[in-house]
Amino acid sequence: MSRVMYDAIVPWWETVARGELPDDVAELGPADWEFAQLLAGMRKVVFSRSRPGALSGDLVAGLRALDGRIVLSAGPATLGPLLDADGLVDELLLAVHPVVLGEGPGLFDHATAGRALRLVESRPFDGGAVVLRYAAGTGSPR
């Protein structure tokens, strides 16, 4: 994820993973606590020119050089190039939250090639969020 997304997302969820309630919410549901534990156990990769220890330069080459699975990409600046790279993404999980921001980049703004996606699973949550799991195919959806 980008440095901005990392700084906005990870510390908040790390607070929850420690069993603490962040200052900006009154309560969290069981799915939130479960997600916090899952996220806490994931390796995080940050792409930034300014953050020490982060990967910078060619996003795709940097990821191909890592061992293991890359699990989370947050934000359109990283998602588009990852989907464009053949063989790098085999599965895509999209968490859709019941919020309309009205501005900012679109999820696939930085993708330059079409990609076929096949819905594998959908899971709704009590708060209105839905997680959609797709298998990423090769080639254009046309």
PDB file of C-alpha atoms in Angstrom:
ATOM      1  CA  MET A   1       0.000   0.000   0.000  1.00  0.00           C
ATOM      2  CA  SER A   2       1.062   3.590  -0.285  1.00  0.00           C
ATOM      3  CA  ARG A   3       2.558   5.434   2.676  1.00  0.00           C
ATOM      4  CA  VAL A   4      -0.595   7.573   2.985  1.00  0.00           C
ATOM      5  CA  MET A   5      -2.867   4.508   3.043  1.00  0.00           C
ATOM      6  CA  TYR A   6      -0.544   2.701   5.459  1.00  0.00           C
ATOM      7  CA  ASP A   7      -0.485   5.657   7.856  1.00  0.00           C
ATOM      8  CA  ALA A   8      -4.297   5.950   7.715  1.00  0.00           C
ATOM      9  CA  ILE A   9      -5.167   2.262   8.044  1.00  0.00           C
ATOM     10  CA  VAL A  10      -2.561   0.202   9.842  1.00  0.00           C
ATOM     11  CA  PRO A  11      -2.122   2.098  13.152  1.00  0.00           C
ATOM     12  CA  TRP A  12      -5.921   2.214  13.655  1.00  0.00           C
ATOM     13  CA  TRP A  13      -6.281  -1.537  13.152  1.00  0.00           C
ATOM     14  CA  GLU A  14      -3.190  -2.259  15.281  1.00  0.00           C
ATOM     15  CA  THR A  15      -4.944  -0.442  18.134  1.00  0.00           C
ATOM     16  CA  VAL A  16      -7.938  -2.754  17.689  1.00  0.00           C
ATOM     17  CA  ALA A  17      -5.665  -5.827  17.451  1.00  0.00           C
ATOM     18  CA  ARG A  18      -4.220  -4.915  20.874  1.00  0.00           C
ATOM     19  CA  GLY A  19      -7.774  -5.122  22.244  1.00  0.00           C
ATOM     20  CA  GLU A  20      -8.190  -1.353  22.535  1.00  0.00           C
ATOM     21  CA  LEU A  21     -11.052   0.712  21.148  1.00  0.00           C
ATOM     22  CA  PRO A  22      -9.875   3.631  18.945  1.00  0.00           C
ATOM     23  CA  ASP A  23     -10.972   7.101  20.060  1.00  0.00           C
ATOM     24  CA  ASP A  24     -13.110   7.695  16.953  1.00  0.00           C
ATOM     25  CA  VAL A  25     -15.591   4.812  17.472  1.00  0.00           C
ATOM     26  CA  ALA A  26     -18.035   3.952  20.244  1.00  0.00           C
ATOM     27  CA  GLU A  27     -18.031   0.195  19.612  1.00  0.00           C
ATOM     28  CA  LEU A  28     -16.869  -2.470  17.196  1.00  0.00           C
ATOM     29  CA  GLY A  29     -18.515  -5.698  16.137  1.00  0.00           C
ATOM     30  CA  PRO A  30     -17.075  -9.217  16.191  1.00  0.00           C
ATOM     31  CA  ALA A  31     -16.066  -9.014  12.515  1.00  0.00           C
ATOM     32  CA  ASP A  32     -13.982  -5.885  13.270  1.00  0.00           C
ATOM     33  CA  TRP A  33     -12.083  -7.620  16.073  1.00  0.00           C
ATOM     34  CA  GLU A  34     -11.537 -10.668  13.860  1.00  0.00           C
ATOM     35  CA  PHE A  35     -10.300  -8.549  10.946  1.00  0.00           C
ATOM     36  CA  ALA A  36      -7.900  -6.682  13.258  1.00  0.00           C
ATOM     37  CA  GLN A  37      -6.311  -9.967  14.317  1.00  0.00           C
ATOM     38  CA  LEU A  38      -6.002 -11.127  10.699  1.00  0.00           C
ATOM     39  CA  LEU A  39      -4.458  -7.835   9.595  1.00  0.00           C
ATOM     40  CA  ALA A  40      -2.044  -7.840  12.543  1.00  0.00           C
ATOM     41  CA  GLY A  41      -0.637 -11.162  11.341  1.00  0.00           C
ATOM     42  CA  MET A  42      -0.136 -10.030   7.744  1.00  0.00           C
ATOM     43  CA  ARG A  43       3.109  -8.797   6.276  1.00  0.00           C
ATOM     44  CA  LYS A  44       2.705  -5.192   5.179  1.00  0.00           C
ATOM     45  CA  VAL A  45       4.560  -3.793   2.185  1.00  0.00           C
ATOM     46  CA  VAL A  46       4.664  -0.021   1.826  1.00  0.00           C
ATOM     47  CA  PHE A  47       5.598   1.820  -1.363  1.00  0.00           C
ATOM     48  CA  SER A  48       7.008   5.256  -0.704  1.00  0.00           C
ATOM     49  CA  ARG A  49       9.829   7.553  -1.759  1.00  0.00           C
ATOM     50  CA  SER A  50       9.909   9.167   1.693  1.00  0.00           C
ATOM     51  CA  ARG A  51       9.276   6.407   4.269  1.00  0.00           C
ATOM     52  CA  PRO A  52      12.400   4.634   5.579  1.00  0.00           C
ATOM     53  CA  GLY A  53      12.336   0.880   4.895  1.00  0.00           C
ATOM     54  CA  ALA A  54       9.633   1.158   2.238  1.00  0.00           C
ATOM     55  CA  LEU A  55       9.919  -0.184  -1.292  1.00  0.00           C
ATOM     56  CA  SER A  56      10.273   2.473  -3.957  1.00  0.00           C
ATOM     57  CA  GLY A  57      10.798   2.574  -7.693  1.00  0.00           C
ATOM     58  CA  ASP A  58       9.231  -0.125  -9.867  1.00  0.00           C
ATOM     59  CA  LEU A  59       6.217  -1.414  -7.921  1.00  0.00           C
ATOM     60  CA  VAL A  60       5.848  -4.654  -9.874  1.00  0.00           C
ATOM     61  CA  ALA A  61       9.568  -5.517  -9.820  1.00  0.00           C
ATOM     62  CA  GLY A  62       9.688  -4.830  -6.073  1.00  0.00           C
ATOM     63  CA  LEU A  63       6.809  -7.221  -5.412  1.00  0.00           C
ATOM     64  CA  ARG A  64       8.167  -9.936  -7.668  1.00  0.00           C
ATOM     65  CA  ALA A  65      11.408  -9.834  -5.627  1.00  0.00           C
ATOM     66  CA  LEU A  66       9.591 -10.612  -2.335  1.00  0.00           C
ATOM     67  CA  ASP A  67       9.003 -14.151  -1.071  1.00  0.00           C
ATOM     68  CA  GLY A  68       5.534 -15.220  -0.069  1.00  0.00           C
ATOM     69  CA  ARG A  69       2.066 -14.002  -0.840  1.00  0.00           C
ATOM     70  CA  ILE A  70       1.114 -10.385  -1.012  1.00  0.00           C
ATOM     71  CA  VAL A  71      -2.231 -10.132   0.695  1.00  0.00           C
ATOM     72  CA  LEU A  72      -3.369  -6.528   0.845  1.00  0.00           C
ATOM     73  CA  SER A  73      -3.275  -3.662  -1.616  1.00  0.00           C
ATOM     74  CA  ALA A  74      -5.026  -0.506  -0.541  1.00  0.00           C
ATOM     75  CA  GLY A  75      -5.726   2.236  -3.002  1.00  0.00           C
ATOM     76  CA  PRO A  76      -5.875   2.775  -6.725  1.00  0.00           C
ATOM     77  CA  ALA A  77      -2.267   3.942  -7.086  1.00  0.00           C
ATOM     78  CA  THR A  78      -1.060   0.415  -6.302  1.00  0.00           C
ATOM     79  CA  LEU A  79      -3.976  -1.723  -7.489  1.00  0.00           C
ATOM     80  CA  GLY A  80      -3.940  -0.714 -11.155  1.00  0.00           C
ATOM     81  CA  PRO A  81      -0.286  -1.546 -11.843  1.00  0.00           C
ATOM     82  CA  LEU A  82      -0.582  -4.821  -9.926  1.00  0.00           C
ATOM     83  CA  LEU A  83      -3.547  -5.925 -12.026  1.00  0.00           C
ATOM     84  CA  ASP A  84      -1.707  -4.921 -15.203  1.00  0.00           C
ATOM     85  CA  ALA A  85       1.245  -7.205 -14.436  1.00  0.00           C
ATOM     86  CA  ASP A  86       0.668 -10.678 -15.891  1.00  0.00           C
ATOM     87  CA  GLY A  87       0.717 -13.433 -13.297  1.00  0.00           C
ATOM     88  CA  LEU A  88       1.169 -11.199 -10.261  1.00  0.00           C
ATOM     89  CA  VAL A  89      -2.431 -11.105  -8.991  1.00  0.00           C
ATOM     90  CA  ASP A  90      -4.374 -14.353  -8.864  1.00  0.00           C
ATOM     91  CA  GLU A  91      -7.109 -13.264  -6.474  1.00  0.00           C
ATOM     92  CA  LEU A  92      -8.702  -9.940  -5.602  1.00  0.00           C
ATOM     93  CA  LEU A  93     -10.690  -9.167  -2.465  1.00  0.00           C
ATOM     94  CA  LEU A  94     -12.713  -5.976  -2.535  1.00  0.00           C
ATOM     95  CA  ALA A  95     -14.258  -4.614   0.642  1.00  0.00           C
ATOM     96  CA  VAL A  96     -17.179  -2.368  -0.278  1.00  0.00           C
ATOM     97  CA  HIS A  97     -18.294  -0.064   2.529  1.00  0.00           C
ATOM     98  CA  PRO A  98     -21.640   1.779   2.601  1.00  0.00           C
ATOM     99  CA  VAL A  99     -20.035   5.209   2.182  1.00  0.00           C
ATOM    100  CA  VAL A 100     -19.930   7.500  -0.852  1.00  0.00           C
ATOM    101  CA  LEU A 101     -16.969   9.871  -0.713  1.00  0.00           C
ATOM    102  CA  GLY A 102     -17.774  11.790  -3.883  1.00  0.00           C
ATOM    103  CA  GLU A 103     -14.173  12.638  -4.711  1.00  0.00           C
ATOM    104  CA  GLY A 104     -10.752  11.083  -4.982  1.00  0.00           C
ATOM    105  CA  PRO A 105      -9.298   8.536  -7.365  1.00  0.00           C
ATOM    106  CA  GLY A 106     -11.321   5.590  -8.595  1.00  0.00           C
ATOM    107  CA  LEU A 107     -10.263   2.075  -7.640  1.00  0.00           C
ATOM    108  CA  PHE A 108      -9.015   1.119 -11.094  1.00  0.00           C
ATOM    109  CA  ASP A 109      -7.873   4.567 -12.293  1.00  0.00           C
ATOM    110  CA  HIS A 110      -4.248   3.503 -12.685  1.00  0.00           C
ATOM    111  CA  ALA A 111      -4.944   0.251 -14.553  1.00  0.00           C
ATOM    112  CA  THR A 112      -4.014   0.447 -18.216  1.00  0.00           C
ATOM    113  CA  ALA A 113      -5.262  -2.982 -19.358  1.00  0.00           C
ATOM    114  CA  GLY A 114      -8.612  -4.702 -19.015  1.00  0.00           C
ATOM    115  CA  ARG A 115      -8.694  -7.770 -16.782  1.00  0.00           C
ATOM    116  CA  ALA A 116     -11.402 -10.417 -16.521  1.00  0.00           C
ATOM    117  CA  LEU A 117     -12.542 -11.110 -12.954  1.00  0.00           C
ATOM    118  CA  ARG A 118     -14.674 -14.075 -11.879  1.00  0.00           C
ATOM    119  CA  LEU A 119     -16.729 -13.769  -8.680  1.00  0.00           C
ATOM    120  CA  VAL A 120     -15.786 -16.606  -6.323  1.00  0.00           C
ATOM    121  CA  GLU A 121     -17.483 -15.488  -3.113  1.00  0.00           C
ATOM    122  CA  SER A 122     -19.428 -12.612  -1.588  1.00  0.00           C
ATOM    123  CA  ARG A 123     -19.885 -12.035   2.122  1.00  0.00           C
ATOM    124  CA  PRO A 124     -22.157  -9.333   3.542  1.00  0.00           C
ATOM    125  CA  PHE A 125     -21.626  -7.961   7.052  1.00  0.00           C
ATOM    126  CA  ASP A 126     -24.156  -6.572   9.523  1.00  0.00           C
ATOM    127  CA  GLY A 127     -22.877  -2.993   9.149  1.00  0.00           C
ATOM    128  CA  GLY A 128     -23.601  -3.016   5.413  1.00  0.00           C
ATOM    129  CA  ALA A 129     -20.093  -3.754   4.131  1.00  0.00           C
ATOM    130  CA  VAL A 130     -19.643  -6.540   1.587  1.00  0.00           C
ATOM    131  CA  VAL A 131     -16.439  -8.424   0.789  1.00  0.00           C
ATOM    132  CA  LEU A 132     -16.240  -9.641  -2.787  1.00  0.00           C
ATOM    133  CA  ARG A 133     -13.638 -12.273  -3.708  1.00  0.00           C
ATOM    134  CA  TYR A 134     -12.655 -12.533  -7.365  1.00  0.00           C
ATOM    135  CA  ALA A 135     -10.321 -14.818  -9.271  1.00  0.00           C
ATOM    136  CA  ALA A 136      -8.220 -12.673 -11.572  1.00  0.00           C
ATOM    137  CA  GLY A 137      -8.184 -14.066 -15.070  1.00  0.00           C
ATOM    138  CA  THR A 138      -5.726 -13.357 -17.797  1.00  0.00           C
ATOM    139  CA  GLY A 139      -6.579 -11.237 -20.759  1.00  0.00           C
ATOM    140  CA  SER A 140      -9.189  -8.649 -21.550  1.00  0.00           C
ATOM    141  CA  PRO A 141     -12.807  -9.007 -20.403  1.00  0.00           C
ATOM    142  CA  ARG A 142     -13.990  -8.222 -23.929  1.00  0.00           C
TER     143      ARG A 142
END
